[in-house]
Short mmCIF file of C-alpha atoms in Angstrom, two decimals:
data_model
loop_
_atom_site.label_atom_id
_atom_site.label_comp_id
_atom_site.label_asym_id
_atom_site.label_seq_id
_atom_site.Cartn_x
_atom_site.Cartn_y
_atom_site.Cartn_z
CA MET A 21 -33.00 -92.84 -163.65
CA THR A 22 -33.22 -89.05 -164.10
CA ALA A 23 -35.09 -87.51 -167.01
CA ALA A 24 -31.86 -86.02 -168.40
CA ARG A 25 -30.14 -89.39 -168.36
CA SER A 26 -33.05 -91.15 -170.04
CA ALA A 27 -33.14 -88.43 -172.72
CA ARG A 28 -29.40 -88.90 -173.33
CA LYS A 29 -29.91 -92.62 -173.62
CA GLY A 30 -32.77 -92.03 -176.10
CA THR A 31 -30.54 -89.84 -178.28
CA LEU A 32 -27.78 -92.44 -178.23
CA VAL A 33 -30.15 -95.24 -179.30
CA ALA A 34 -31.49 -93.03 -182.13
CA VAL A 35 -27.99 -92.20 -183.38
CA ILE A 36 -26.85 -95.84 -183.34
CA SER A 37 -29.97 -97.18 -185.06
CA THR A 38 -29.78 -94.45 -187.75
CA LEU A 39 -26.09 -95.23 -188.41
CA VAL A 40 -26.77 -98.96 -188.65
CA VAL A 41 -29.63 -98.48 -191.10
CA ALA A 42 -27.68 -95.93 -193.22
CA THR A 43 -24.62 -98.24 -193.40
CA LEU A 44 -26.73 -101.22 -194.42
CA LEU A 45 -28.43 -99.13 -197.11
CA ALA A 46 -25.08 -97.86 -198.41
CA ILE A 47 -23.70 -101.41 -198.57
CA ALA A 48 -26.84 -102.68 -200.29
CA ILE A 49 -26.85 -99.92 -202.91
CA GLY A 50 -23.05 -99.96 -203.40
CA SER A 51 -22.92 -103.72 -203.92
CA SER A 52 -25.78 -103.72 -206.42
CA PRO A 53 -24.48 -104.61 -209.90
CA SER A 54 -25.99 -101.50 -211.55
CA TRP A 55 -24.59 -98.97 -209.03
CA PRO A 56 -21.39 -98.18 -210.93
CA VAL A 57 -23.46 -97.19 -213.98
CA VAL A 58 -25.76 -95.00 -211.90
CA GLN A 59 -22.85 -93.43 -210.07
CA LYS A 60 -21.04 -92.62 -213.30
CA ALA A 61 -24.12 -90.93 -214.81
CA PHE A 62 -25.36 -89.01 -211.79
CA PHE A 63 -22.75 -88.81 -209.06
CA ASP A 64 -19.41 -88.50 -210.77
CA GLY A 65 -16.87 -86.75 -208.52
CA THR A 66 -14.91 -85.08 -211.34
CA TYR A 67 -17.98 -83.69 -213.05
CA PHE A 68 -19.26 -82.52 -209.68
CA SER A 69 -16.14 -80.48 -208.87
CA THR A 70 -15.83 -79.05 -212.40
CA SER A 71 -19.53 -78.09 -212.61
CA LEU A 72 -19.71 -76.61 -209.11
CA PRO A 73 -18.13 -73.15 -209.86
CA ASP A 74 -20.21 -72.64 -213.03
CA VAL A 75 -23.46 -73.69 -211.35
CA ILE A 76 -22.79 -71.49 -208.28
CA ASP A 77 -22.03 -68.57 -210.65
CA ALA A 78 -25.33 -69.10 -212.42
CA PHE A 79 -27.18 -69.54 -209.13
CA PHE A 80 -26.53 -65.86 -208.40
CA ILE A 81 -29.17 -65.17 -211.11
CA ASN A 82 -31.62 -67.30 -209.13
CA ILE A 83 -30.75 -65.40 -205.94
CA GLN A 84 -31.17 -62.03 -207.65
CA LEU A 85 -34.46 -63.19 -209.05
CA PHE A 86 -35.99 -64.40 -205.79
CA VAL A 87 -34.62 -61.60 -203.61
CA LEU A 88 -36.02 -58.96 -205.98
CA ALA A 89 -39.27 -60.89 -206.31
CA GLU A 90 -39.71 -61.26 -202.55
CA MET A 91 -39.09 -57.55 -201.99
CA LEU A 92 -41.86 -56.76 -204.47
CA ILE A 93 -44.24 -59.53 -203.38
CA LEU A 94 -44.33 -58.54 -199.70
CA PRO A 95 -45.97 -55.10 -200.28
CA ILE A 96 -47.98 -56.10 -203.37
CA GLY A 97 -49.43 -59.17 -201.65
CA LEU A 98 -50.43 -57.05 -198.68
CA LEU A 99 -52.17 -54.49 -200.90
CA ILE A 100 -54.13 -57.24 -202.63
CA ALA A 101 -55.11 -58.78 -199.28
CA LEU A 102 -56.29 -55.38 -198.04
CA ALA A 103 -58.24 -54.82 -201.27
CA ARG A 104 -59.99 -58.16 -200.72
CA SER A 105 -60.84 -57.22 -197.13
CA VAL A 106 -62.57 -53.90 -197.87
CA THR A 107 -66.23 -53.91 -196.89
CA SER A 108 -67.32 -50.50 -198.13
CA PRO A 109 -69.84 -50.90 -200.97
CA ALA A 110 -68.25 -48.05 -202.93
CA LEU A 111 -64.98 -50.00 -203.05
CA ALA A 112 -66.63 -53.21 -204.31
CA PRO A 113 -64.81 -53.04 -207.70
CA LEU A 114 -61.49 -53.11 -205.86
CA ARG A 115 -62.55 -56.22 -203.94
CA ILE A 116 -63.81 -57.93 -207.11
CA PHE A 117 -60.61 -57.11 -208.97
CA ALA A 118 -58.48 -58.52 -206.13
CA THR A 119 -60.56 -61.70 -206.01
CA ILE A 120 -60.25 -62.28 -209.74
CA TYR A 121 -56.53 -61.56 -209.54
CA THR A 122 -55.88 -64.19 -206.83
CA ASP A 123 -58.15 -66.77 -208.49
CA PHE A 124 -56.44 -66.31 -211.84
CA PHE A 125 -52.80 -66.29 -210.80
CA ARG A 126 -53.18 -69.12 -208.34
CA GLY A 127 -55.04 -71.22 -210.86
CA VAL A 128 -52.80 -70.96 -213.93
CA PRO A 129 -49.62 -73.11 -214.25
CA SER A 130 -46.55 -71.00 -213.57
CA ILE A 131 -44.62 -72.35 -216.54
CA LEU A 132 -47.46 -71.39 -218.91
CA LEU A 133 -47.48 -67.78 -217.66
CA ILE A 134 -43.69 -67.53 -217.86
CA TYR A 135 -43.88 -68.81 -221.43
CA VAL A 136 -46.68 -66.46 -222.50
CA LEU A 137 -45.27 -63.33 -220.85
CA GLY A 138 -41.62 -64.09 -221.57
CA PHE A 139 -42.02 -64.98 -225.25
CA GLY A 140 -45.39 -63.50 -226.17
CA VAL A 141 -45.14 -59.95 -224.90
CA PRO A 142 -41.61 -59.16 -226.20
CA ALA A 143 -42.74 -60.59 -229.59
CA LEU A 144 -45.27 -57.75 -229.83
CA ARG A 145 -42.35 -55.29 -229.97
CA LEU A 146 -44.35 -52.66 -228.20
CA PRO A 147 -42.39 -49.43 -227.85
CA GLY A 148 -41.05 -48.88 -224.34
CA VAL A 149 -41.79 -52.44 -223.22
CA PRO A 150 -38.65 -54.26 -222.10
CA SER A 151 -37.82 -57.51 -223.86
CA GLU A 152 -35.18 -58.94 -221.47
CA PRO A 153 -36.16 -62.48 -220.35
CA PHE A 154 -34.99 -61.71 -216.81
CA PHE A 155 -37.45 -58.83 -216.56
CA TRP A 156 -40.40 -60.99 -217.69
CA ALA A 157 -39.32 -63.83 -215.49
CA LEU A 158 -39.37 -61.45 -212.51
CA VAL A 159 -42.77 -60.02 -213.49
CA THR A 160 -44.32 -63.46 -213.82
CA LEU A 161 -43.00 -64.74 -210.48
CA VAL A 162 -44.17 -61.55 -208.74
CA LEU A 163 -47.64 -61.84 -210.30
CA ILE A 164 -48.06 -65.49 -209.27
CA TYR A 165 -46.58 -65.35 -205.81
CA SER A 166 -48.30 -62.09 -204.88
CA ALA A 167 -51.55 -64.00 -205.31
CA TYR A 168 -50.39 -66.78 -202.97
CA VAL A 169 -48.92 -64.38 -200.44
CA SER A 170 -52.04 -62.19 -200.44
CA GLU A 171 -54.06 -65.23 -199.34
CA VAL A 172 -51.59 -65.84 -196.51
CA TYR A 173 -51.94 -62.22 -195.40
CA ARG A 174 -55.72 -62.42 -195.64
CA ALA A 175 -55.87 -65.55 -193.50
CA GLY A 176 -53.70 -63.76 -190.95
CA ILE A 177 -55.92 -60.67 -190.89
CA GLU A 178 -59.04 -62.79 -190.55
CA SER A 179 -57.54 -64.79 -187.71
CA ILE A 180 -57.54 -61.70 -185.47
CA HIS A 181 -60.73 -61.72 -183.43
CA PRO A 182 -63.23 -58.97 -184.40
CA SER A 183 -63.29 -57.79 -180.78
CA GLN A 184 -59.83 -56.36 -181.36
CA GLU A 185 -60.99 -54.06 -184.14
CA ARG A 186 -64.10 -53.16 -182.16
CA ALA A 187 -61.99 -52.21 -179.12
CA ALA A 188 -59.80 -50.01 -181.32
CA ARG A 189 -62.80 -48.36 -182.94
CA ALA A 190 -64.37 -47.80 -179.51
CA LEU A 191 -61.23 -45.81 -178.57
CA GLY A 192 -61.90 -43.51 -181.49
CA LEU A 193 -59.40 -44.97 -183.94
CA SER A 194 -60.53 -44.90 -187.57
CA ARG A 195 -60.86 -48.17 -189.48
CA LEU A 196 -57.50 -47.56 -191.09
CA GLN A 197 -55.83 -46.74 -187.78
CA ALA A 198 -57.33 -49.84 -186.20
CA LEU A 199 -55.93 -51.90 -189.06
CA ARG A 200 -52.52 -50.21 -188.91
CA TYR A 201 -51.95 -50.28 -185.15
CA VAL A 202 -54.04 -53.20 -183.86
CA VAL A 203 -54.96 -55.79 -186.49
CA LEU A 204 -51.94 -55.82 -188.83
CA PRO A 205 -49.19 -56.01 -186.18
CA GLN A 206 -50.84 -59.10 -184.73
CA ALA A 207 -51.69 -60.62 -188.12
CA LEU A 208 -48.17 -60.15 -189.58
CA ARG A 209 -46.63 -61.95 -186.63
CA ARG A 210 -48.86 -64.96 -187.30
CA VAL A 211 -48.17 -65.16 -191.06
CA VAL A 212 -44.38 -65.38 -190.92
CA PRO A 213 -44.20 -69.22 -191.10
CA PRO A 214 -46.67 -69.68 -194.01
CA LEU A 215 -45.09 -66.71 -195.77
CA LEU A 216 -41.63 -68.30 -195.62
CA ASN A 217 -43.22 -71.51 -196.87
CA ASP A 218 -44.41 -69.72 -199.99
CA PHE A 219 -40.97 -68.19 -200.42
CA ILE A 220 -39.41 -71.65 -200.44
CA GLY A 221 -41.73 -72.49 -203.32
CA LEU A 222 -40.74 -69.26 -205.08
CA GLN A 223 -37.04 -70.02 -204.72
CA LYS A 224 -37.47 -73.41 -206.35
CA ASP A 225 -39.64 -71.92 -209.07
CA THR A 226 -36.85 -69.57 -210.16
CA ALA A 227 -35.60 -72.62 -212.09
CA LEU A 228 -38.67 -72.39 -214.34
CA VAL A 229 -37.39 -69.23 -216.00
CA SER A 230 -34.75 -71.39 -217.73
CA ILE A 231 -37.32 -71.93 -220.47
CA LEU A 232 -36.86 -68.27 -221.47
CA GLY A 233 -33.17 -68.91 -221.98
CA VAL A 234 -32.05 -67.17 -218.81
CA VAL A 235 -28.84 -68.92 -217.86
CA GLU A 236 -29.56 -69.58 -214.20
CA ALA A 237 -28.38 -72.59 -212.23
CA PHE A 238 -30.72 -75.14 -213.83
CA LYS A 239 -30.07 -73.91 -217.38
CA GLN A 240 -26.31 -73.87 -216.71
CA ALA A 241 -26.52 -77.48 -215.47
CA GLN A 242 -28.43 -78.48 -218.62
CA ILE A 243 -25.74 -76.90 -220.78
CA LEU A 244 -22.98 -78.77 -218.88
CA LYS A 245 -24.98 -81.99 -219.08
CA SER A 246 -25.34 -81.72 -222.85
CA ALA A 247 -21.66 -80.96 -223.28
CA ASN A 248 -20.55 -84.09 -221.38
CA PHE A 249 -23.54 -86.44 -221.64
CA ASN A 250 -23.49 -86.66 -217.84
CA PHE A 251 -26.24 -85.79 -215.33
CA THR A 252 -23.94 -84.91 -212.43
CA PRO A 253 -24.20 -81.09 -212.96
CA LEU A 254 -27.97 -81.38 -212.37
CA MET A 255 -27.28 -83.11 -209.06
CA THR A 256 -24.89 -80.28 -208.22
CA THR A 257 -27.71 -77.82 -208.86
CA ALA A 258 -30.12 -79.85 -206.75
CA LEU A 259 -27.59 -79.76 -203.90
CA ILE A 260 -27.26 -75.95 -204.14
CA PHE A 261 -31.02 -75.47 -204.02
CA LEU A 262 -31.21 -77.80 -200.99
CA VAL A 263 -28.51 -75.85 -199.21
CA ILE A 264 -30.81 -72.80 -199.39
CA THR A 265 -34.22 -74.41 -198.88
CA ILE A 266 -33.58 -76.98 -196.15
CA PRO A 267 -32.42 -74.41 -193.52
CA MET A 268 -35.42 -72.31 -194.41
CA THR A 269 -37.77 -75.26 -194.01
CA ARG A 270 -36.28 -75.96 -190.57
CA LEU A 271 -36.70 -72.27 -189.65
CA VAL A 272 -40.37 -72.42 -190.67
CA ASP A 273 -40.91 -75.52 -188.55
CA ARG A 274 -39.28 -73.89 -185.57
CA LEU A 275 -41.26 -70.63 -185.91
CA ALA A 276 -44.50 -72.55 -186.32
CA ALA A 277 -43.75 -74.61 -183.21
CA LYS A 278 -42.98 -71.41 -181.29
CA ASP A 279 -46.26 -69.91 -182.44
CA ARG A 280 -48.22 -72.94 -181.30
CA ALA A 281 -46.49 -72.84 -177.90
CA ALA A 282 -47.27 -69.13 -177.55
CA GLN A 283 -50.91 -69.69 -178.40
CA GLN A 284 -51.23 -72.56 -175.96
CA GLY A 285 -49.53 -70.45 -173.37
CA GLY A 286 -52.73 -68.47 -172.88
CA ALA A 287 -52.40 -65.81 -175.55
CA ARG A 288 -55.80 -64.53 -176.43
CA MET B 8 -63.09 -35.80 -167.44
CA ALA B 9 -63.93 -33.33 -164.69
CA ARG B 10 -62.60 -34.31 -161.29
CA THR B 11 -64.85 -32.53 -158.84
CA THR B 12 -66.30 -34.25 -155.81
CA THR B 13 -69.66 -32.53 -155.94
CA LYS B 14 -72.24 -34.87 -157.33
CA GLN B 15 -75.09 -32.58 -158.18
CA ALA B 16 -77.06 -33.32 -161.33
CA ALA B 17 -76.21 -30.60 -163.85
CA GLU B 18 -76.86 -30.30 -167.55
CA PRO B 19 -77.31 -33.64 -169.35
CA VAL B 20 -74.11 -35.02 -170.83
CA LEU B 21 -75.62 -37.97 -172.67
CA GLU B 22 -79.23 -38.20 -173.71
CA LEU B 23 -81.03 -41.07 -175.44
CA ARG B 24 -84.50 -40.29 -176.82
CA GLY B 25 -86.75 -43.06 -178.12
CA VAL B 26 -83.82 -45.24 -179.13
CA SER B 27 -84.82 -48.50 -180.81
CA LYS B 28 -82.61 -51.20 -182.24
CA ARG B 29 -83.43 -54.37 -184.15
CA TYR B 30 -81.33 -57.39 -184.98
CA GLY B 31 -83.21 -58.87 -187.92
CA ARG B 32 -86.77 -59.21 -186.66
CA ALA B 33 -85.90 -59.10 -182.98
CA LEU B 34 -86.52 -55.76 -181.31
CA VAL B 35 -83.61 -55.51 -178.87
CA LEU B 36 -84.11 -51.93 -177.72
CA ASP B 37 -87.60 -50.52 -177.60
CA LYS B 38 -87.88 -46.69 -177.35
CA ILE B 39 -85.25 -46.19 -174.66
CA ASP B 40 -85.24 -42.79 -172.94
CA LEU B 41 -82.26 -42.19 -170.75
CA THR B 42 -80.50 -39.05 -169.54
CA LEU B 43 -77.12 -38.94 -167.88
CA ALA B 44 -76.19 -35.74 -166.04
CA GLU B 45 -72.60 -34.69 -165.45
CA HIS B 46 -70.96 -36.64 -162.56
CA GLU B 47 -73.94 -38.97 -162.46
CA VAL B 48 -73.56 -42.73 -162.10
CA VAL B 49 -76.39 -44.79 -163.54
CA CYS B 50 -76.53 -48.58 -163.25
CA LEU B 51 -78.45 -50.75 -165.71
CA ILE B 52 -79.74 -53.97 -164.18
CA GLY B 53 -81.71 -56.79 -165.74
CA ALA B 54 -81.36 -60.38 -166.87
CA SER B 55 -79.06 -61.38 -169.76
CA GLY B 56 -80.72 -60.51 -173.06
CA SER B 57 -82.59 -57.58 -171.56
CA GLY B 58 -80.70 -55.18 -173.83
CA LYS B 59 -78.13 -53.70 -171.48
CA SER B 60 -75.08 -54.47 -173.66
CA THR B 61 -76.83 -53.36 -176.85
CA LEU B 62 -77.83 -50.11 -175.15
CA LEU B 63 -74.21 -49.39 -174.24
CA ARG B 64 -72.91 -50.33 -177.68
CA CYS B 65 -75.50 -48.07 -179.34
CA ALA B 66 -74.65 -45.24 -176.93
CA ASP B 67 -70.97 -45.65 -177.88
CA LEU B 68 -71.94 -45.39 -181.59
CA LEU B 69 -70.54 -48.88 -182.24
CA GLU B 70 -73.95 -49.96 -183.54
CA PRO B 71 -76.27 -47.80 -185.64
CA ILE B 72 -79.73 -47.31 -184.15
CA ASP B 73 -82.97 -47.81 -186.05
CA ALA B 74 -85.02 -45.05 -184.43
CA GLY B 75 -84.61 -42.27 -181.92
CA SER B 76 -81.74 -39.91 -181.23
CA ILE B 77 -78.57 -39.72 -179.17
CA THR B 78 -77.30 -36.38 -177.93
CA LEU B 79 -73.84 -35.80 -176.46
CA GLU B 80 -73.47 -32.43 -174.64
CA GLY B 81 -76.33 -31.01 -176.67
CA ARG B 82 -75.05 -32.20 -180.04
CA ALA B 83 -76.94 -34.86 -182.00
CA VAL B 84 -74.57 -37.73 -182.77
CA SER B 85 -74.89 -40.92 -184.83
CA ALA B 86 -72.85 -43.96 -185.77
CA ASP B 87 -73.27 -42.92 -189.42
CA ASP B 88 -71.70 -39.47 -188.91
CA ARG B 89 -68.52 -38.74 -190.77
CA ASP B 90 -66.97 -37.71 -187.47
CA ALA B 91 -68.26 -40.69 -185.50
CA ASP B 92 -64.63 -41.60 -184.72
CA ALA B 93 -64.15 -38.22 -183.05
CA THR B 94 -67.35 -38.70 -181.06
CA ARG B 95 -66.23 -42.13 -179.90
CA ARG B 96 -63.15 -40.52 -178.36
CA GLN B 97 -65.48 -38.61 -176.07
CA LEU B 98 -67.12 -41.85 -174.98
CA GLY B 99 -65.11 -44.52 -173.20
CA ILE B 100 -66.31 -48.11 -173.16
CA VAL B 101 -65.01 -51.15 -171.29
CA PHE B 102 -66.12 -54.61 -172.41
CA GLN B 103 -66.76 -57.75 -170.43
CA GLY B 104 -63.97 -59.55 -172.28
CA PHE B 105 -61.30 -56.86 -171.70
CA SER B 106 -60.21 -56.90 -175.41
CA LEU B 107 -56.75 -55.60 -174.54
CA PHE B 108 -54.27 -55.52 -177.42
CA PRO B 109 -52.05 -58.58 -176.76
CA HIS B 110 -49.10 -57.30 -178.81
CA LEU B 111 -48.80 -54.13 -176.71
CA THR B 112 -47.70 -53.63 -173.12
CA ALA B 113 -50.15 -52.22 -170.54
CA LEU B 114 -48.59 -48.80 -171.04
CA GLU B 115 -48.81 -49.02 -174.85
CA ASN B 116 -52.40 -50.21 -174.65
CA VAL B 117 -53.32 -47.06 -172.71
CA ALA B 118 -51.11 -44.69 -174.72
CA LEU B 119 -52.28 -45.86 -178.16
CA ALA B 120 -55.46 -43.84 -178.49
CA PRO B 121 -54.02 -40.57 -177.14
CA ARG B 122 -51.11 -40.85 -179.59
CA VAL B 123 -52.93 -42.14 -182.64
CA ALA B 124 -56.49 -40.84 -182.28
CA LEU B 125 -55.84 -37.59 -180.39
CA GLY B 126 -52.48 -36.85 -182.03
CA LEU B 127 -50.52 -36.33 -178.81
CA THR B 128 -46.75 -36.69 -178.96
CA ALA B 129 -45.41 -40.06 -177.90
CA ALA B 130 -44.00 -38.53 -174.70
CA ALA B 131 -47.26 -36.76 -173.76
CA ALA B 132 -49.29 -39.91 -174.46
CA GLU B 133 -46.95 -41.99 -172.34
CA LYS B 134 -47.12 -39.49 -169.49
CA ARG B 135 -50.90 -39.59 -169.53
CA ALA B 136 -50.89 -43.41 -169.71
CA ARG B 137 -48.52 -43.67 -166.74
CA ALA B 138 -50.70 -41.35 -164.65
CA LEU B 139 -53.81 -43.44 -165.46
CA LEU B 140 -52.09 -46.76 -164.66
CA LYS B 141 -50.93 -45.24 -161.37
CA GLN B 142 -54.46 -44.05 -160.60
CA LEU B 143 -55.71 -47.62 -161.12
CA GLY B 144 -52.97 -49.13 -158.98
CA LEU B 145 -50.99 -50.57 -161.88
CA ALA B 146 -47.88 -48.39 -161.91
CA ALA B 147 -45.69 -51.46 -161.43
CA LYS B 148 -47.28 -53.28 -164.36
CA ALA B 149 -46.70 -50.62 -167.03
CA ASN B 150 -44.34 -52.77 -169.06
CA ALA B 151 -46.19 -56.05 -168.62
CA TYR B 152 -48.03 -57.69 -171.53
CA PRO B 153 -51.72 -58.52 -171.03
CA ASP B 154 -50.97 -62.28 -170.96
CA SER B 155 -48.92 -61.91 -167.81
CA LEU B 156 -51.61 -59.97 -165.92
CA SER B 157 -54.45 -61.35 -163.82
CA GLY B 158 -58.02 -60.87 -165.02
CA GLY B 159 -58.57 -58.07 -162.52
CA GLN B 160 -55.39 -56.31 -163.61
CA GLN B 161 -56.32 -56.69 -167.28
CA GLN B 162 -59.72 -55.19 -166.64
CA ARG B 163 -58.17 -52.22 -164.79
CA VAL B 164 -55.82 -51.70 -167.75
CA ALA B 165 -58.90 -51.70 -169.97
CA ILE B 166 -60.51 -49.05 -167.74
CA ALA B 167 -57.34 -46.92 -167.91
CA ARG B 168 -57.33 -47.34 -171.67
CA ALA B 169 -60.96 -46.19 -171.91
CA LEU B 170 -60.14 -43.13 -169.79
CA ALA B 171 -57.12 -42.19 -171.86
CA THR B 172 -59.04 -40.08 -174.35
CA GLU B 173 -60.58 -38.17 -171.42
CA PRO B 174 -64.13 -39.22 -172.30
CA LYS B 175 -67.15 -37.29 -171.11
CA VAL B 176 -68.91 -40.52 -170.25
CA LEU B 177 -67.57 -43.95 -169.29
CA LEU B 178 -69.70 -46.91 -170.41
CA LEU B 179 -69.06 -50.22 -168.63
CA ASP B 180 -70.51 -53.45 -169.95
CA GLU B 181 -70.67 -56.12 -167.22
CA ILE B 182 -66.97 -55.71 -166.71
CA THR B 183 -66.75 -58.08 -163.76
CA SER B 184 -68.74 -60.95 -165.29
CA ALA B 185 -65.71 -62.73 -166.68
CA LEU B 186 -63.72 -62.44 -163.44
CA ASP B 187 -63.16 -64.79 -160.51
CA PRO B 188 -65.08 -63.60 -157.45
CA VAL B 189 -61.83 -62.69 -155.68
CA LEU B 190 -60.84 -60.39 -158.55
CA VAL B 191 -64.25 -58.70 -158.78
CA ALA B 192 -63.59 -56.69 -155.63
CA GLU B 193 -60.48 -54.92 -156.97
CA VAL B 194 -62.23 -53.84 -160.14
CA LEU B 195 -65.33 -52.58 -158.27
CA GLU B 196 -63.02 -50.69 -155.92
CA ALA B 197 -61.45 -48.97 -158.90
CA LEU B 198 -64.91 -47.97 -160.14
CA ARG B 199 -65.90 -46.62 -156.74
CA ALA B 200 -62.80 -44.42 -156.78
CA LEU B 201 -63.73 -43.16 -160.23
CA ALA B 202 -67.27 -42.38 -159.09
CA LYS B 203 -65.94 -40.48 -156.11
CA GLY B 204 -63.65 -38.56 -158.50
CA GLY B 205 -66.72 -37.29 -160.32
CA ALA B 206 -66.72 -39.55 -163.38
CA THR B 207 -69.94 -39.78 -165.35
CA MET B 208 -70.69 -43.46 -165.79
CA LEU B 209 -73.29 -45.74 -167.27
CA ILE B 210 -72.77 -49.22 -165.88
CA ALA B 211 -74.42 -52.49 -166.91
CA THR B 212 -73.95 -54.85 -163.99
CA HIS B 213 -75.12 -57.98 -162.21
CA GLU B 214 -73.49 -56.86 -158.95
CA MET B 215 -76.55 -55.57 -157.09
CA ALA B 216 -74.70 -54.63 -153.89
CA PHE B 217 -72.25 -52.62 -155.92
CA ALA B 218 -75.02 -50.95 -157.90
CA ALA B 219 -76.86 -50.04 -154.69
CA ASP B 220 -73.66 -48.59 -153.30
CA VAL B 221 -72.27 -46.59 -156.23
CA ALA B 222 -75.28 -45.59 -158.38
CA ASP B 223 -77.18 -42.34 -158.21
CA ARG B 224 -79.90 -44.00 -160.23
CA ILE B 225 -80.81 -47.54 -161.21
CA CYS B 226 -82.65 -48.54 -164.38
CA TYR B 227 -84.28 -51.94 -164.58
CA LEU B 228 -84.39 -53.30 -168.16
CA GLU B 229 -86.51 -56.10 -169.49
CA GLY B 230 -87.25 -56.99 -173.11
CA GLY B 231 -85.37 -53.95 -174.40
CA ARG B 232 -87.36 -51.51 -172.33
CA ILE B 233 -86.64 -49.49 -169.22
CA ILE B 234 -89.31 -50.86 -166.94
CA GLU B 235 -88.50 -48.75 -163.96
CA HIS B 236 -85.89 -46.29 -162.81
CA GLY B 237 -85.19 -44.51 -159.57
CA THR B 238 -82.75 -44.13 -156.71
CA PRO B 239 -81.12 -47.32 -155.39
CA GLY B 240 -83.18 -46.96 -152.19
CA GLN B 241 -86.37 -46.86 -154.15
CA ILE B 242 -85.59 -49.62 -156.67
CA PHE B 243 -84.14 -52.06 -154.12
CA GLY B 244 -86.30 -50.94 -151.22
CA ALA B 245 -89.69 -50.32 -152.76
CA PRO B 246 -89.86 -51.36 -156.40
CA ARG B 247 -93.17 -50.24 -157.95
CA ASP B 248 -93.36 -52.52 -160.97
CA ALA B 249 -94.24 -56.19 -160.49
CA ARG B 250 -91.56 -57.18 -163.06
CA THR B 251 -88.85 -55.39 -161.11
CA ARG B 252 -90.02 -57.08 -157.95
CA ALA B 253 -89.97 -60.49 -159.65
CA PHE B 254 -86.43 -59.89 -161.00
CA LEU B 255 -85.06 -58.76 -157.67
CA LYS B 256 -86.68 -61.68 -155.91
CA ARG B 257 -85.07 -64.06 -158.35
CA VAL B 258 -81.68 -62.39 -157.86
CA ARG B 259 -81.97 -62.73 -154.10
CA SER B 260 -82.96 -66.37 -154.23
CA VAL B 261 -80.48 -67.68 -156.83
CA GLY B 262 -77.65 -65.17 -156.51
CA ALA B 263 -76.43 -62.86 -159.22
CA SER B 264 -74.07 -65.41 -160.77
CA ALA B 265 -76.92 -67.55 -161.99
CA LEU B 266 -78.18 -64.68 -164.16
CA ARG B 267 -75.14 -64.47 -166.36
#
C-alpha cells in the first residue's frame, strides 16, 4: 500500500468515526426529556434570526474598538519593551517605569480598570478630559494589552542570540542601528504567533466594555434577552465572536508550526 | 584597504601597549605589546584559553581594557570613546561562529554596514558588496540566505562583510575552527589571496601550516602573555622559549584539532 493511499484511508476512517459519534451525541441530546426546554431558552431559531442583524450591527463597535486598540498597542508595546531593555545606567528610571507599568497592568483585573477609568475619571469632570465611555474603554484596553504585548516583544528581542548584536556592533553599527537592522527584524518575525494570541484575548475582552453602557454586541444581546426573556441572542453573539476568533486561532497554530519547522530546518 | 603587493613594514597601523584585561579575578591579558605594520600579517598561536580571542576582541574595541593603550594609525582609541562605533568601522573582525544575519541574503549581509554605518547610497553599497562577494568567489551566491550556504561559504561571506567598511586592519578569530576539514582549505585560500593583496591582518589560528605560510610574524601566547614572537622560520624552526617548544611539540604529536 502506498503512503498516499494509507493517508487517504486514515482520513476516511477519521471522517466516518467523527460522523458516527456526532450523530449518536445529537440523538442522545435530542431525545433527552429536557432538551426542548433548553432549546427554547438558548437555541430558538426565530430569536436567532431576529437578533442576528441587531447583534451584527452592534458588533461593529467591537470591531472598531479592537482595530483601533491594536493599531495603538503595536507601537506602544514595542516602546515599553525597548524601555525595559535599556542597559544604560542613565536611563534606569525609564526601565523602572516600564517594569512597574507591565507589572501593574498585567496584574490588575481588566474589568476593574474599565470600571475605574470609565466611571471614575469622567465623574471628576476635569476640563478637557473626554467623558465618552467608548474613549475610556479604548484607553483601558490599550493600557492593559500594551503591557501584555510588550512582554511578547521583549521575549522576542531576548531570543535573538547576543552574537548577532555583537556582530553588528563589530561592523561599526551603533546600538540603535544594531537593534533597528539586525535584532528587531529577527525578533518581530518570531513574535507574530504570540502577538496574535494576545489579540484574540483583546477581541474577546471588548465585551467587557459593556459595563460602561457601550452598546456593543454583548450589551445588545443582553438588551434583546431582557426584552424577550430568552437567551438565544447571547448565543448569536457567541457565534459572531467565534467566527472571528477561530480562524485567527487556526492562523496562529499554522504560523507557530511553520516557525518550528523553520527553526528545525537549521536556522541559527 | 590598500591593495599593493609590496609587503614592506611601514608605519604601524595598530599598536597595543601594555594591554591588560581581567574577567573578574582572572587576568586574561597581561601587558600585551603588539605592533602591526601596514600590509603585515601576524598570526597568534597558543592553546585555547591563552587569550587570543580576548586580544582580538579588545583590539576591535568590543571589550574595554583595564590597562594599557590601543593606537590606530597614531590615534589613541578606546571602547569607551564616544566615537568607538566609527573606530570599529576601521577595524574588521570575523568570528569563529560566522554570526551572519540570518534574515538577510549574502549580499544584504555585506551591504548593511556600508549603507547604514557609512551612509552610502543603497546602490553604492550593493555595488561594493557585489565586488567583495566576487572577490571571495561567491558572486553566484549573492541572493542566497546564510542557511542555504555551506560553512565555508558562510565564513567567506563573513569575511566579505568585515571588509565592506574598508577596514585598516582585519582581525580573524579562529575562523576555521568550526568548519569541516574539507571546508577549511577554501577559507584559508581566501585569506592567502587577501594577504597577497596587501591586507593588514591579525589572525588567531590553530592551523600551524597556514600560519607558517601566510604570516610575516608569529606570536606565541600563553596565560595572556606574548611569550615569544618572531618570523615563522624562527618560531617553528628554532623556538627560543621552552614553553613555545613544549606547545609546538604538543601540536605536532596530537594534531591541531585536539587543541580546540
